[in-house]
Coordinates of C-alpha atoms in Angstrom, one line a residue:
X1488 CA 14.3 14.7 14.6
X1489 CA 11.8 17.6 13.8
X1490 CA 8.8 17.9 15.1
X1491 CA 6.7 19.6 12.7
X1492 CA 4.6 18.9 9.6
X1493 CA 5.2 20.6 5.9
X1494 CA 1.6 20.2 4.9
X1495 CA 2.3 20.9 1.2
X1496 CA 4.8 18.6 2.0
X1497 CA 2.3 16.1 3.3
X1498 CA -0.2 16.6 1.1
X1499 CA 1.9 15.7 -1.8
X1500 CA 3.5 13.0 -0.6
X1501 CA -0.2 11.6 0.4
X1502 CA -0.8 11.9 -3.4
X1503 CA 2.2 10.0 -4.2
X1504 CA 1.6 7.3 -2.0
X1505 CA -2.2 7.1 -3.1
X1506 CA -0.4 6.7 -6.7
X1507 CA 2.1 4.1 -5.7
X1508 CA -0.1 1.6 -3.5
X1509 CA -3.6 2.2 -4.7
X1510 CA -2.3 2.9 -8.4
X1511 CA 0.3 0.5 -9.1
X1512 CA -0.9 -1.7 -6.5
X1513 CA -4.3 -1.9 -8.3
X1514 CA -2.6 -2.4 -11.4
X1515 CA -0.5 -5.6 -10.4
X1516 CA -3.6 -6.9 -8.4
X1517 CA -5.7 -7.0 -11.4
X1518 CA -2.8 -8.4 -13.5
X1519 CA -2.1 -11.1 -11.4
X1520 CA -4.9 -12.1 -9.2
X1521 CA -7.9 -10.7 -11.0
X1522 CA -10.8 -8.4 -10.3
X1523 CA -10.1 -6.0 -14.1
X1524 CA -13.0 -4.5 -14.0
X1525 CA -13.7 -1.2 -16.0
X1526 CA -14.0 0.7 -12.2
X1527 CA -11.2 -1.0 -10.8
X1528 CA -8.7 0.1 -14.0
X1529 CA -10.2 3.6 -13.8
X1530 CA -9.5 4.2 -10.2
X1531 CA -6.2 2.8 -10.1
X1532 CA -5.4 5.0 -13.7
X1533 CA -6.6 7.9 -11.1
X1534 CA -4.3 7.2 -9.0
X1535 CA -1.2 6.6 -10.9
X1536 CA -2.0 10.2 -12.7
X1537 CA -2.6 11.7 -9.0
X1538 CA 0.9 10.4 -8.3
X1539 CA 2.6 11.8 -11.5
X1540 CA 1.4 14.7 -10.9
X1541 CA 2.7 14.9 -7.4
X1542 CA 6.0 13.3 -8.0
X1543 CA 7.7 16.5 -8.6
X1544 CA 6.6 18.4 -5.6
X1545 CA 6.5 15.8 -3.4
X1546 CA 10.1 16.6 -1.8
X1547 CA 8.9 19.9 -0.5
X1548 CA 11.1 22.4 -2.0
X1549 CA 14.0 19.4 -3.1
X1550 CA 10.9 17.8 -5.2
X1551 CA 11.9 18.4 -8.4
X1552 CA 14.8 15.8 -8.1
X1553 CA 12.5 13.1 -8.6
X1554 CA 13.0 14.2 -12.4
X1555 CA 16.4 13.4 -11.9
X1556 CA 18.1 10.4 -13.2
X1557 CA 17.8 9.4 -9.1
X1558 CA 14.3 9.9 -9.4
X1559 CA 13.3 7.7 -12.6
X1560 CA 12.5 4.7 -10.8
X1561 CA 9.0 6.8 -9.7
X1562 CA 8.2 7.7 -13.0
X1563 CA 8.8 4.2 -14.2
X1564 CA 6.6 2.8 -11.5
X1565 CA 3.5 5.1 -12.2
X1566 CA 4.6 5.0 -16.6
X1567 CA 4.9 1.2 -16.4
X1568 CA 1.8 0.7 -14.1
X1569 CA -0.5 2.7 -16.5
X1570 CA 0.8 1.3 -19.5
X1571 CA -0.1 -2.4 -17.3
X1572 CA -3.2 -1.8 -17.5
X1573 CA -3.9 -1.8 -21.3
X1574 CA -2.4 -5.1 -21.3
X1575 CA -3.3 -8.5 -20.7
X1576 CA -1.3 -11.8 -20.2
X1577 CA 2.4 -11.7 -19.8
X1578 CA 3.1 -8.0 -21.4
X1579 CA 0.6 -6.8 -18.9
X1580 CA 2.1 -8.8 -15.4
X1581 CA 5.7 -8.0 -16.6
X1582 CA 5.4 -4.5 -16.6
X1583 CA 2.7 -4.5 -13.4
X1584 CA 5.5 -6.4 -11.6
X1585 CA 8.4 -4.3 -12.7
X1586 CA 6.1 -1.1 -11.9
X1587 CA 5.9 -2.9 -8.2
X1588 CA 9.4 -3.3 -7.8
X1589 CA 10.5 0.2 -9.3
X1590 CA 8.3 1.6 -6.0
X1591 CA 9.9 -0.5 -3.6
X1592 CA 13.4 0.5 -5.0
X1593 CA 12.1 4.2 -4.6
X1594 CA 10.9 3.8 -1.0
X1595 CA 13.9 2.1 -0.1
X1596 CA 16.3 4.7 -1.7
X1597 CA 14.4 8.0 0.3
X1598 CA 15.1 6.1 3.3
X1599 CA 18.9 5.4 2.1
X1600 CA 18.9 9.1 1.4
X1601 CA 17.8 10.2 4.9
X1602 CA 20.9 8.4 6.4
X1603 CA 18.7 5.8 8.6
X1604 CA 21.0 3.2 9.9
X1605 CA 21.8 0.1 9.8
X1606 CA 21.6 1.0 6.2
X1607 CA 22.0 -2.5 5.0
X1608 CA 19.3 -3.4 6.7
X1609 CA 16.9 -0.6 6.3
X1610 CA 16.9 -1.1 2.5
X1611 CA 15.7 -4.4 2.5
X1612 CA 13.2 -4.5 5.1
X1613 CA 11.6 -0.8 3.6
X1614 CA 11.5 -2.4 0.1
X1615 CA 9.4 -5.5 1.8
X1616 CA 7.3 -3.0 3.5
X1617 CA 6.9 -0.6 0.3
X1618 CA 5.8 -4.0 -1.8
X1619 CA 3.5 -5.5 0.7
X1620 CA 1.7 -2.5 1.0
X1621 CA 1.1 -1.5 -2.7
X1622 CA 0.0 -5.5 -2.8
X1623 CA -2.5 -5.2 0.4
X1624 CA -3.8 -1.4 -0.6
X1625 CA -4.1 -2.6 -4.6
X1626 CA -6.4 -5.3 -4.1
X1627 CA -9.1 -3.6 -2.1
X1628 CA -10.9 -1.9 -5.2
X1629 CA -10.9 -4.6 -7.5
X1630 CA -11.7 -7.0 -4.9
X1631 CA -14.8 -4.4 -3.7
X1632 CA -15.8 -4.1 -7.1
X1633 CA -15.7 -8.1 -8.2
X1634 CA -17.8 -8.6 -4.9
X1635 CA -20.2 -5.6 -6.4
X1636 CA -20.5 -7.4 -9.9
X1637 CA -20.6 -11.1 -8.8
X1638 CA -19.6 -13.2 -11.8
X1639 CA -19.7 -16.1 -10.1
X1640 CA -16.6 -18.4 -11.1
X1641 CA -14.4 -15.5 -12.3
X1642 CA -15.2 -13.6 -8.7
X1643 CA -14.8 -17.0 -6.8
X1644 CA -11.6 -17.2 -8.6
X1645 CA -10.3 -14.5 -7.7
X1646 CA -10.9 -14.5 -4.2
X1647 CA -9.3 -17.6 -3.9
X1648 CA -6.1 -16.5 -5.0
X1649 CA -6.4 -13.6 -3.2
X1650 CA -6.3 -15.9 0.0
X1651 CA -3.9 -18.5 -0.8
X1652 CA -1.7 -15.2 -1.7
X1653 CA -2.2 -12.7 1.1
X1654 CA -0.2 -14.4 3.8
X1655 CA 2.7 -13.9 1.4
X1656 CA 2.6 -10.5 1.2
X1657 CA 0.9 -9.3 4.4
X1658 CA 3.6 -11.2 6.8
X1659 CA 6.8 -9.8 5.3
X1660 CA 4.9 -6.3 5.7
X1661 CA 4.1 -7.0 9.3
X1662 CA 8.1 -7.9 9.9
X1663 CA 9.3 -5.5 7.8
X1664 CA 7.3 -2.9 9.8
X1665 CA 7.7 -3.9 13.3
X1666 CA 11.7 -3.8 12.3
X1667 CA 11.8 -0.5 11.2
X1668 CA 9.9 1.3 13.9
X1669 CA 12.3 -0.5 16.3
X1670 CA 15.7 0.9 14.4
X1671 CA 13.5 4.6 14.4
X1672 CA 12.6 4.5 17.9
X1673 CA 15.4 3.2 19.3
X1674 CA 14.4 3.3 23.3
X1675 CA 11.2 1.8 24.2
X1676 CA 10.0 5.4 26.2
X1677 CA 10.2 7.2 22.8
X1678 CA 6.7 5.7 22.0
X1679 CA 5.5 8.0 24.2
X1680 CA 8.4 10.6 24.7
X1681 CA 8.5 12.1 21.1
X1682 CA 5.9 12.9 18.3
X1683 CA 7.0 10.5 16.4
X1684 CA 6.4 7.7 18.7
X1685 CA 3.1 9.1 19.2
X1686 CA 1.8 9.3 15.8
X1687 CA 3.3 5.9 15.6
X1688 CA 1.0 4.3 18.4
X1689 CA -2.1 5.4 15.8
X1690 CA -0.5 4.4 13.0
X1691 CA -0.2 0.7 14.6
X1692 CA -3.7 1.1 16.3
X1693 CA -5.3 1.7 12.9
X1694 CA -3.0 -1.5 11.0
X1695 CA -4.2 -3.9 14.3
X1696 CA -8.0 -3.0 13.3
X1697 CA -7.1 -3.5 9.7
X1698 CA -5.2 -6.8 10.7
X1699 CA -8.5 -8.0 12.6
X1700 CA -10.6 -7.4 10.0
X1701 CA -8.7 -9.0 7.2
X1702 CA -8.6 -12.3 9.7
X1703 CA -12.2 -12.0 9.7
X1704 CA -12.6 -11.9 5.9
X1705 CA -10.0 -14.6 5.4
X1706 CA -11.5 -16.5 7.7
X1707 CA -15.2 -16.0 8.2
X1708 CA -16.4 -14.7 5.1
X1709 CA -14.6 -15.5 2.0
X1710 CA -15.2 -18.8 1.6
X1711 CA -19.0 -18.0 2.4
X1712 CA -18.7 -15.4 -0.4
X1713 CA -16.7 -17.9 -2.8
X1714 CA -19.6 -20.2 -2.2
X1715 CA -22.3 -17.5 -3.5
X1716 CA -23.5 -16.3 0.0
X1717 CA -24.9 -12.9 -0.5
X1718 CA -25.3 -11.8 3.2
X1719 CA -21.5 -12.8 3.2
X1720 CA -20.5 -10.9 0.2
X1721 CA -22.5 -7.9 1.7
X1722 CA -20.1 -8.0 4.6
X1723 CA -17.1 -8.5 3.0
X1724 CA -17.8 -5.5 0.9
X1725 CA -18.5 -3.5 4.2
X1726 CA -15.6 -4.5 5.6
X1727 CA -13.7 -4.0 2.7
X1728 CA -14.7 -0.2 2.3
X1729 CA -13.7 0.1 6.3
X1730 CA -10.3 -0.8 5.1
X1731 CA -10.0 1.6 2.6
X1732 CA -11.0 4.2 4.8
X1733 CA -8.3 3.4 7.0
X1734 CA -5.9 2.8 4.5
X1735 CA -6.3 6.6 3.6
X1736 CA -5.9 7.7 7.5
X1737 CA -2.9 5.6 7.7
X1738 CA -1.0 6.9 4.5
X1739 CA -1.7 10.5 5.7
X1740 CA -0.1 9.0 8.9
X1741 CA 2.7 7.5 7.3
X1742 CA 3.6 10.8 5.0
X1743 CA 3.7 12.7 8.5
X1744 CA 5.6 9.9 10.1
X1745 CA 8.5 10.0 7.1
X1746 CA 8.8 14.2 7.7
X1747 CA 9.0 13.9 11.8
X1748 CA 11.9 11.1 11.1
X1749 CA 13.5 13.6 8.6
X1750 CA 16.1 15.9 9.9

């Protein structure tokens, strides 16, 4: 396991991800649950460019494989995400939701590549993670921005889905997470024993704050909000942004976590 940090490396792969969970992410959010907005389109467009533009290099110096015929699935996720996003009804969920699986199969194949075992299991369990991630980081502008707007029935709406949905999502994530620290670490000592076990104890301090505060919004102030409270809706917003913020720590986190499990 090596023990230091490529930052090109990182930073690229930080773009990538940034592409794949707030880009395509965004895109099958606003397909599916709601919250288009002009902003919300715009930043997850952003996004998905950021990512095609870091796709190649993103490898360190094996990037340019992702233009191989091994690689496609990325550039269909961040092609097929964009294109989403000029669409409406089924055209526009289709492709949002084959964009959404195409990152998931990419996530899961780097991990098949880096020979993690049990590889039958890793596959699975990454592609639950890589999917309930791009769901949970996706919704956080357009929900943000909906909350910003307030149109009343079309914002209720869509934070209603949004919380029948997010258990759906958000607990396969959590499982598929805590399951594929354990195969990495192996020993319970290498939390503490080995970098990676280290950067992992702030990668799971960070998700347990994001955890609490999306049990707060689900349960103290979205149905407030739904209702047209606007001190509620302030604080969902806040506590939204909060998220955001530490969504972007904990990708950074992540990018160095897949390079000290490489090797």
């Amino acid at each position: 396991m090596t023990e230091t940090i490529d930052w090109f490396t990182w930073t690229t792969k930080v773009a990538l991800y940034i592409g794949f969970f707030v880009g395509v992410g965004g895109a099958f959010f606003v397909n599916w649950i709601g919250g288009r907005s002009a902003f919300a389109s715009q930043v997850a467009a952003s996004a998905m460019l950021l990512g095609l533009l870091a796709a190649p290099f993103s490898g360190g110096a094996q990037g340019l494989q992702v233009l191989m015929p091994g690689g496609l699935p990325a550039l269909i996720a961040l092609a097929a995400g964009l294109l989403s996003l000029n669409l409406k009804g089924y055209p526009g969920k289709g492709l949002s939701s084959l964009a959404l699986i195409a990152v998931g199969v990419v996530l899961a194949a780097k991990n098949h590549a880096s020979a993690a075992h049990p590889l039958w299991l890793i596959g699975p369990a990454v592609f639950l993670h890589g999917t309930g991630v791009a769901f949970w980081a996706g919704s956080l502008v357009p929900l943000a921005t909906a909350l910003a707007e307030w149109r009343a029935d079309d914002t209720a709406s869509t934070l209603h889905r949004f919380s029948q949905v997010a258990p759906f999502a958000l607990l396969p994530l959590i499982a598929a997470g805590m399951l594929l620290a354990l195969i990495r670490l192996q020993t319970l000592n290498a939390l503490w024993l080995t970098t990676y076990g280290q950067v992992l104890l702030v990668k799971m301090a960070l998700i347990a704050i994001v955890f609490a505060l999306a049990v707060i919004n689900r349960f103290g102030l979205t149905e407030r909000a739904q209702l047209g409270d606007a001190a509620a809706r302030r604080l969902l917003r806040r506590s939204i942004f909060a998220e955001t913020a530490l969504l972007l720590i904990i990708l950074g986190i992540a990018a160095a976590l897949r390079q000290l499990s490489a090797g």
